[in-house]
Short mmCIF file of C-alpha atoms in Angstrom, two decimals:
data_model
loop_
_atom_site.label_atom_id
_atom_site.label_comp_id
_atom_site.label_asym_id
_atom_site.label_seq_id
_atom_site.Cartn_x
_atom_site.Cartn_y
_atom_site.Cartn_z
CA MET V 11 -1.06 15.58 -22.37
CA GLY V 12 -1.31 18.21 -19.64
CA CYS V 13 0.91 18.53 -16.61
CA ARG V 14 -0.46 19.38 -13.16
CA CYS V 15 2.80 20.87 -11.92
CA MET V 16 4.34 24.22 -11.01
CA LEU V 17 7.64 25.88 -10.16
CA VAL V 18 7.93 27.34 -6.66
CA LEU V 19 10.67 28.54 -4.32
CA CYS V 20 10.99 27.22 -0.76
CA SER V 21 9.39 30.00 1.23
CA ALA V 22 7.35 29.39 4.37
CA ALA V 23 4.17 30.10 2.40
CA ALA V 24 5.18 27.64 -0.30
CA VAL V 25 5.85 24.92 2.24
CA ALA V 26 2.40 25.41 3.79
CA ALA V 27 0.57 25.49 0.47
CA PHE V 28 2.48 23.12 -1.76
CA GLY V 29 5.16 21.32 0.22
CA CYS V 30 8.79 21.93 -0.62
CA ASN V 31 12.42 20.87 -0.53
CA ASP V 32 15.78 22.60 -0.94
CA ALA V 33 15.64 22.92 -4.74
CA THR V 34 13.40 24.44 -7.36
CA GLY V 35 11.59 22.28 -9.89
CA PRO V 36 8.19 20.80 -10.71
CA ARG V 37 5.81 20.46 -7.77
CA VAL V 38 2.46 18.86 -7.08
CA GLY V 39 -0.09 21.25 -5.59
CA LEU V 40 -1.50 19.16 -2.77
CA GLU V 41 -3.80 21.05 -0.40
CA PRO V 42 -5.44 19.80 2.82
CA ALA V 43 -9.05 18.83 2.14
CA PRO V 44 -11.83 20.50 4.13
CA GLY V 45 -12.19 18.74 7.46
CA SER V 46 -8.70 17.23 7.29
CA PRO V 47 -7.19 15.77 9.42
CA ILE V 48 -9.98 13.33 10.31
CA VAL V 49 -9.85 11.87 13.82
CA VAL V 50 -10.59 8.12 13.73
CA GLY V 51 -9.35 6.62 16.99
CA GLN V 52 -6.41 5.98 19.26
CA SER V 53 -4.38 4.56 16.37
CA ALA V 54 -4.72 4.15 12.63
CA TYR V 55 -2.66 1.63 10.72
CA SER V 56 -3.62 0.09 7.36
CA LEU V 57 -5.66 2.21 4.93
CA ALA V 58 -7.60 1.24 1.79
CA GLY V 59 -9.84 3.07 -0.67
CA GLY V 60 -12.78 1.90 -2.78
CA ASP V 61 -16.48 2.34 -3.45
CA LEU V 62 -18.15 0.48 -0.60
CA ASN V 63 -21.73 1.72 -1.07
CA SER V 64 -22.12 1.69 -4.87
CA ASP V 65 -22.51 5.45 -5.28
CA GLY V 66 -19.50 5.94 -7.56
CA LEU V 67 -17.51 7.79 -4.87
CA VAL V 68 -14.30 6.71 -3.18
CA ASP V 69 -14.62 5.67 0.46
CA LEU V 70 -11.91 4.90 3.00
CA VAL V 71 -11.48 2.09 5.50
CA VAL V 72 -8.75 2.08 8.14
CA THR V 73 -7.69 -0.48 10.73
CA ILE V 74 -7.48 0.47 14.41
CA PRO V 75 -5.21 -2.19 15.97
CA THR V 76 -4.88 -2.31 19.74
CA GLY V 77 -4.19 -5.98 20.45
CA LEU V 78 -7.33 -6.07 22.59
CA VAL V 79 -10.25 -7.93 21.02
CA ALA V 80 -12.82 -5.63 22.64
CA LEU V 81 -11.32 -2.54 21.03
CA ASP V 82 -10.04 -3.50 17.57
CA THR V 83 -12.23 -2.14 14.76
CA LEU V 84 -12.29 -1.02 11.18
CA VAL V 85 -13.35 2.57 10.68
CA ILE V 86 -15.37 3.19 7.51
CA LEU V 87 -15.53 6.71 6.05
CA LEU V 88 -18.00 7.16 3.21
CA GLY V 89 -16.91 9.75 0.66
CA ASN V 90 -19.02 12.76 -0.28
CA GLY V 91 -17.29 13.19 -3.64
CA ASN V 92 -15.73 16.55 -2.72
CA GLY V 93 -12.79 15.38 -0.62
CA THR V 94 -14.81 15.24 2.59
CA PHE V 95 -16.26 12.21 4.33
CA GLN V 96 -19.32 11.31 6.35
CA ALA V 97 -19.20 10.48 10.05
CA ALA V 98 -17.30 7.29 10.77
CA SER V 99 -18.95 3.93 11.27
CA ARG V 100 -17.16 1.04 12.95
CA LEU V 101 -16.93 -2.65 12.25
CA PRO V 102 -15.58 -5.00 14.97
CA THR V 103 -12.67 -7.19 13.89
CA GLY V 104 -10.29 -9.24 16.04
CA ARG V 105 -7.02 -8.83 17.85
CA ASP V 106 -4.36 -6.56 16.38
CA THR V 107 -5.90 -5.86 12.97
CA ARG V 108 -2.86 -5.06 10.86
CA HIS V 109 -4.03 -4.94 7.26
CA VAL V 110 -7.16 -4.38 5.22
CA LEU V 111 -7.68 -4.55 1.48
CA ILE V 112 -10.75 -4.05 -0.67
CA ALA V 113 -11.36 -6.67 -3.36
CA ASP V 114 -14.21 -8.78 -4.75
CA PHE V 115 -13.70 -12.26 -3.29
CA THR V 116 -17.31 -13.25 -3.96
CA PRO V 117 -18.53 -13.36 -7.60
CA ASP V 118 -21.04 -10.52 -7.25
CA ALA V 119 -19.06 -7.47 -8.46
CA THR V 120 -19.42 -5.97 -4.97
CA PRO V 121 -16.31 -4.99 -2.97
CA ASP V 122 -15.52 -7.12 0.05
CA LEU V 123 -13.17 -6.45 2.96
CA VAL V 124 -10.18 -8.71 3.60
CA ILE V 125 -8.71 -8.29 7.07
CA ALA V 126 -5.53 -9.65 8.68
CA ASN V 127 -5.70 -10.13 12.45
CA ALA V 128 -2.11 -10.54 13.59
CA GLU V 129 -2.65 -11.79 17.14
CA ASP V 130 -5.34 -14.26 16.05
CA ASP V 131 -3.29 -15.62 13.11
CA VAL V 132 -6.29 -15.42 10.79
CA VAL V 133 -7.58 -13.66 7.71
CA LEU V 134 -11.22 -12.59 7.63
CA VAL V 135 -13.26 -11.99 4.47
CA ARG V 136 -16.35 -9.85 5.07
CA PRO V 137 -18.54 -10.04 1.92
CA GLY V 138 -19.97 -6.65 1.00
CA ASN V 139 -23.66 -5.95 0.48
CA GLY V 140 -23.00 -2.95 -1.77
CA ASN V 141 -24.33 -0.46 0.80
CA ALA V 142 -21.31 -0.23 3.14
CA THR V 143 -22.62 -3.08 5.29
CA PHE V 144 -21.00 -6.48 5.40
CA GLN V 145 -21.94 -10.08 5.98
CA ALA V 146 -20.51 -12.39 8.63
CA ALA V 147 -16.84 -13.17 8.21
CA GLU V 148 -15.32 -16.19 6.52
CA THR V 149 -12.30 -17.01 8.70
CA SER V 150 -9.12 -18.70 7.45
CA SER V 151 -6.03 -19.61 9.45
CA THR V 152 -2.63 -18.23 8.47
CA GLY V 153 0.93 -18.43 9.69
CA ARG V 154 2.12 -16.52 12.71
CA PHE V 155 1.33 -12.80 12.82
CA PRO V 156 -0.15 -11.90 9.40
CA MET V 157 0.54 -8.25 8.67
CA GLY V 158 0.43 -7.84 4.89
CA LEU V 159 -1.98 -8.94 2.16
CA ALA V 160 -2.12 -8.89 -1.63
CA ALA V 161 -4.80 -10.29 -3.95
CA GLY V 162 -4.53 -11.90 -7.39
CA ASP V 163 -5.49 -14.99 -9.40
CA LEU V 164 -2.49 -17.19 -8.66
CA ASN V 165 -3.74 -20.47 -10.16
CA GLY V 166 -5.62 -19.22 -13.22
CA ASP V 167 -9.09 -20.40 -12.20
CA GLY V 168 -10.71 -16.96 -12.25
CA VAL V 169 -11.16 -16.94 -8.45
CA PRO V 170 -9.15 -14.41 -6.42
CA ASP V 171 -6.40 -15.82 -4.23
CA LEU V 172 -4.45 -14.21 -1.42
CA ALA V 173 -0.77 -13.77 -0.66
CA VAL V 174 -0.05 -13.22 3.03
CA ALA V 175 2.99 -11.80 4.82
CA ALA V 176 3.11 -13.69 8.13
CA TYR V 177 5.94 -11.98 9.98
CA PHE V 178 7.06 -14.90 12.16
CA SER V 179 6.59 -17.75 9.66
CA GLY V 180 7.02 -16.43 6.11
CA ALA V 181 5.06 -15.65 2.95
CA GLU V 182 2.16 -17.91 2.13
CA VAL V 183 -0.64 -18.36 -0.38
CA LEU V 184 -4.33 -18.99 0.27
CA LEU V 185 -6.02 -20.34 -2.86
CA GLY V 186 -9.57 -19.06 -3.19
CA ALA V 187 -12.57 -21.38 -3.27
CA GLY V 188 -15.14 -18.64 -3.94
CA GLY V 189 -17.52 -16.97 -1.54
CA GLY V 190 -14.64 -15.62 0.55
CA ALA V 191 -13.40 -19.09 1.56
CA PHE V 192 -10.04 -20.68 0.77
CA ASP V 193 -9.18 -24.28 -0.14
CA THR V 194 -5.44 -24.38 0.36
CA ASN V 195 -2.96 -22.58 2.59
CA PHE V 196 0.75 -23.20 2.04
CA VAL V 197 4.05 -21.43 2.66
CA ILE V 198 5.92 -20.25 -0.42
CA ALA V 199 8.86 -18.53 1.31
CA GLY V 200 9.64 -19.55 4.87
CA GLY V 201 11.48 -17.62 7.55
CA GLN V 202 10.94 -14.81 9.98
CA GLY V 203 10.74 -11.15 9.01
CA VAL V 204 8.33 -10.97 6.05
CA SER V 205 6.62 -7.58 6.38
CA ALA V 206 4.88 -7.15 3.01
CA VAL V 207 3.88 -9.00 -0.14
CA ALA V 208 2.89 -7.93 -3.63
CA VAL V 209 1.31 -9.79 -6.56
CA ALA V 210 2.16 -8.93 -10.18
CA ASP V 211 3.44 -10.49 -13.41
CA LEU V 212 7.17 -9.78 -13.11
CA ASN V 213 8.46 -11.78 -16.08
CA ASN V 214 5.74 -11.06 -18.65
CA ASP V 215 4.61 -14.67 -19.02
CA GLY V 216 0.97 -13.89 -18.28
CA ARG V 217 1.11 -15.54 -14.85
CA GLN V 218 0.94 -13.84 -11.48
CA ASP V 219 4.10 -13.80 -9.37
CA VAL V 220 4.67 -12.89 -5.71
CA VAL V 221 7.26 -10.64 -4.08
CA ALA V 222 7.95 -11.21 -0.38
CA VAL V 223 9.70 -8.36 1.46
CA ASN V 224 11.85 -9.53 4.37
CA SER V 225 12.66 -6.55 6.58
CA GLN V 226 14.68 -8.59 9.09
CA TYR V 227 17.14 -10.14 6.63
CA ASN V 228 17.10 -7.29 4.09
CA GLN V 229 16.02 -9.50 1.21
CA LEU V 230 13.33 -9.94 -1.40
CA GLY V 231 11.94 -13.35 -2.24
CA ILE V 232 10.82 -13.48 -5.87
CA LEU V 233 8.31 -16.29 -6.42
CA LEU V 234 7.64 -16.85 -10.12
CA GLY V 235 4.20 -18.28 -10.68
CA LYS V 236 3.60 -21.39 -12.78
CA GLY V 237 -0.05 -20.50 -13.28
CA ASP V 238 -1.32 -23.39 -11.15
CA GLY V 239 -0.78 -21.92 -7.68
CA THR V 240 2.79 -23.17 -7.36
CA PHE V 241 5.97 -21.15 -7.74
CA ASP V 242 9.64 -21.26 -8.65
CA LEU V 243 11.88 -19.36 -6.26
CA ALA V 244 14.21 -17.01 -8.11
CA PRO V 245 17.53 -16.03 -6.49
CA LEU V 246 17.03 -13.90 -3.39
CA VAL V 247 17.58 -10.19 -3.92
CA ASP V 248 19.70 -8.45 -1.29
CA VAL V 249 18.52 -4.93 -0.46
CA ALA V 250 20.26 -3.48 2.57
CA PHE V 251 18.82 -1.09 5.14
CA GLN V 252 15.50 -2.68 6.14
CA PRO V 253 12.97 -2.82 3.28
CA ILE V 254 9.48 -2.33 4.70
CA ALA V 255 6.81 -1.56 2.09
CA ILE V 256 6.59 -2.16 -1.66
CA ALA V 257 4.94 -0.72 -4.76
CA VAL V 258 5.05 -2.55 -8.10
CA ALA V 259 4.70 -0.55 -11.33
CA ASP V 260 6.44 0.19 -14.64
CA PHE V 261 8.53 3.23 -13.68
CA ASP V 262 10.67 3.34 -16.84
CA ARG V 263 7.88 2.65 -19.39
CA ASP V 264 9.49 -0.41 -20.96
CA GLY V 265 6.52 -2.71 -20.42
CA VAL V 266 8.21 -4.57 -17.53
CA ARG V 267 7.19 -4.12 -13.92
CA ASP V 268 9.67 -2.59 -11.51
CA LEU V 269 9.80 -2.43 -7.71
CA ALA V 270 9.86 0.52 -5.31
CA LEU V 271 10.80 -0.20 -1.69
CA THR V 272 10.82 2.00 1.38
CA MET V 273 14.07 1.56 3.30
CA GLY V 274 13.57 2.14 7.02
CA PHE V 275 17.22 2.51 8.07
CA SER V 276 18.63 4.50 5.14
CA ASN V 277 15.72 6.95 4.79
CA ASP V 278 15.27 6.47 1.08
CA VAL V 279 13.33 4.61 -1.59
CA ALA V 280 15.09 1.90 -3.57
CA ILE V 281 14.04 1.43 -7.21
CA LEU V 282 14.71 -1.95 -8.78
CA ILE V 283 14.24 -1.97 -12.54
CA GLY V 284 12.84 -5.24 -13.86
CA LYS V 285 14.58 -7.26 -16.57
CA ALA V 286 11.49 -9.26 -17.68
CA ASP V 287 12.86 -12.53 -16.33
CA GLY V 288 12.11 -12.06 -12.63
CA THR V 289 15.48 -10.46 -11.94
CA PHE V 290 16.32 -6.79 -11.40
CA LEU V 291 19.04 -4.23 -11.90
CA VAL V 292 21.04 -2.96 -8.94
CA PRO V 293 18.82 -0.66 -6.83
CA ARG V 294 18.98 3.09 -7.26
CA ARG V 295 18.11 5.13 -4.18
CA PHE V 296 16.21 8.37 -3.76
CA PRO V 297 16.16 10.20 -0.39
CA VAL V 298 12.87 10.76 1.43
CA GLY V 299 12.10 11.47 5.10
CA ARG V 300 13.18 9.56 8.18
CA ASN V 301 11.95 6.00 8.61
CA PRO V 302 9.75 5.62 5.49
CA ARG V 303 7.24 2.80 5.96
CA SER V 304 4.45 3.20 3.40
CA ILE V 305 4.35 3.85 -0.34
CA ALA V 306 1.97 4.22 -3.28
CA ALA V 307 2.55 4.80 -7.00
CA ALA V 308 0.44 6.98 -9.31
CA ASP V 309 0.78 9.75 -11.91
CA LEU V 310 0.23 12.70 -9.59
CA ASN V 311 1.03 15.54 -12.02
CA ASP V 312 -0.56 14.21 -15.23
CA ASP V 313 2.67 14.04 -17.24
CA GLY V 314 2.32 10.35 -18.09
CA PHE V 315 5.09 9.30 -15.68
CA LEU V 316 4.51 7.40 -12.47
CA ASP V 317 5.31 9.17 -9.22
CA LEU V 318 5.62 7.97 -5.61
CA ALA V 319 3.92 9.02 -2.38
CA VAL V 320 5.81 7.94 0.74
CA GLY V 321 4.87 8.17 4.42
CA ASN V 322 7.80 8.88 6.79
CA VAL V 323 7.18 7.78 10.39
CA THR V 324 9.88 9.64 12.32
CA SER V 325 9.71 12.81 10.20
CA GLY V 326 5.92 12.97 10.32
CA THR V 327 5.89 13.86 6.63
CA LEU V 328 4.58 12.79 3.25
CA SER V 329 7.24 12.72 0.53
CA ILE V 330 6.32 13.08 -3.14
CA LEU V 331 8.85 11.86 -5.68
CA LEU V 332 7.96 12.93 -9.20
CA GLY V 333 9.02 10.40 -11.80
CA LYS V 334 11.02 11.24 -14.92
CA GLY V 335 9.66 8.24 -16.84
CA ASP V 336 13.05 6.50 -16.94
CA GLY V 337 13.06 4.91 -13.50
CA THR V 338 14.57 7.95 -11.81
CA PHE V 339 12.89 10.66 -9.73
CA LEU V 340 13.23 14.33 -8.88
CA LYS V 341 14.14 15.43 -5.37
CA GLN V 342 11.39 14.96 -2.84
CA GLN V 343 8.65 17.42 -2.09
CA THR V 344 7.43 17.15 1.51
CA PHE V 345 4.16 17.81 3.29
CA PRO V 346 3.63 17.73 7.05
CA VAL V 347 1.19 15.07 8.26
CA ALA V 348 0.14 13.69 11.65
CA THR V 349 2.61 11.96 13.95
CA SER V 350 3.83 8.54 12.76
CA PRO V 351 2.18 8.08 9.33
CA SER V 352 1.41 4.42 8.74
CA ALA V 353 -0.19 4.04 5.28
CA VAL V 354 -0.73 5.95 2.03
CA VAL V 355 -3.64 5.68 -0.43
CA VAL V 356 -3.92 7.50 -3.76
CA ALA V 357 -7.42 7.97 -5.27
CA ASP V 358 -9.64 10.69 -6.73
CA PHE V 359 -11.62 11.80 -3.68
CA ASP V 360 -13.18 14.93 -5.24
CA ARG V 361 -14.00 13.65 -8.75
CA ASP V 362 -11.89 16.19 -10.62
CA GLY V 363 -9.89 13.56 -12.51
CA ALA V 364 -6.70 14.11 -10.51
CA PRO V 365 -5.37 11.59 -7.98
CA ASP V 366 -5.49 12.79 -4.38
CA VAL V 367 -3.62 11.40 -1.37
CA ALA V 368 -4.76 10.11 2.03
CA VAL V 369 -2.32 9.28 4.84
CA SER V 370 -3.26 7.41 8.02
CA ALA V 371 -1.20 7.80 11.20
CA TRP V 372 -0.62 5.93 14.43
CA SER V 373 -1.66 9.11 16.21
CA GLY V 374 -5.25 8.29 15.23
CA VAL V 375 -5.97 10.61 12.32
CA ILE V 376 -6.12 10.61 8.52
CA ASN V 377 -4.72 13.51 6.51
CA VAL V 378 -6.45 14.00 3.15
CA PHE V 379 -4.77 16.09 0.44
CA LEU V 380 -6.53 17.26 -2.72
CA ASN V 381 -4.49 17.58 -5.89
CA ARG V 382 -4.91 21.09 -7.27
#
């Protein structure tokens, strides 16, 4: 197995080319892509990557929330396969579009767009045509202020379902009926402050579970799936210092999924190692930039260990934490990005086999970094 890493010292040139911190060690050689940063609008919030036009290349879609129905859009950037993107196209949405994900909610093997409109209290599914155009939306009501989405088959019927983080009413589940519609909508963890959700099998029983991140009460709700769309609530997990965003992956290579959380008040990432029963070890913390609010997991340096990419709002930086394969991480490597980064996506934008990184920002741009 190769390793896309290097040893550098923290000179000004090294910071510009590779990112840096106050210690030597392995680094990821991220370089700004040609044409980066990409200007997309007055704000840029949620970001997702996928092949929207069936050409085998990764495209990007980003939400532009304003709270004004006449202005809210999705911006679609079709990839050229070399880290650059075609001119943006726009798709009208609704009021305060907070989250977008790309998934196939219609049984046609074509990616669809799933959109959360926070001020309208709805989720929209726009079925894809396979050419970066989309059909009329299927609209489903949610709780108050939906701002996070995660997809998975929660009742074992082979149809994708949706977990929703509705900030003012709690985490809920929408059971899919096919064609982008939903049969059932019910709350699985009530209360104000749910900012994100994730779907994964946390206890290795072959059934999908849900994690609800409550940034107001500094807790995680662990909902263990029964395989029929209902859940058992495990004991709440206390995680101080405002958890915001979540990534679920096996960071210590034991076959059990673990959690990585950005902590807005303590400026670090908390790692919770899973115990295969829906419970977790005491969090270990790894410093990043100020006010981290987005996170993605991937093997960025080809050493077989999962790493983390974190967007830091107040610092205006991207932090890279290289994993050691045991649930711990090296000191951060930082890269400057646009003001107030809001979301992070990891994908291979230039088809060289290495994962690249895209970061959207409230300042209305997307920074794209190629992994060299």
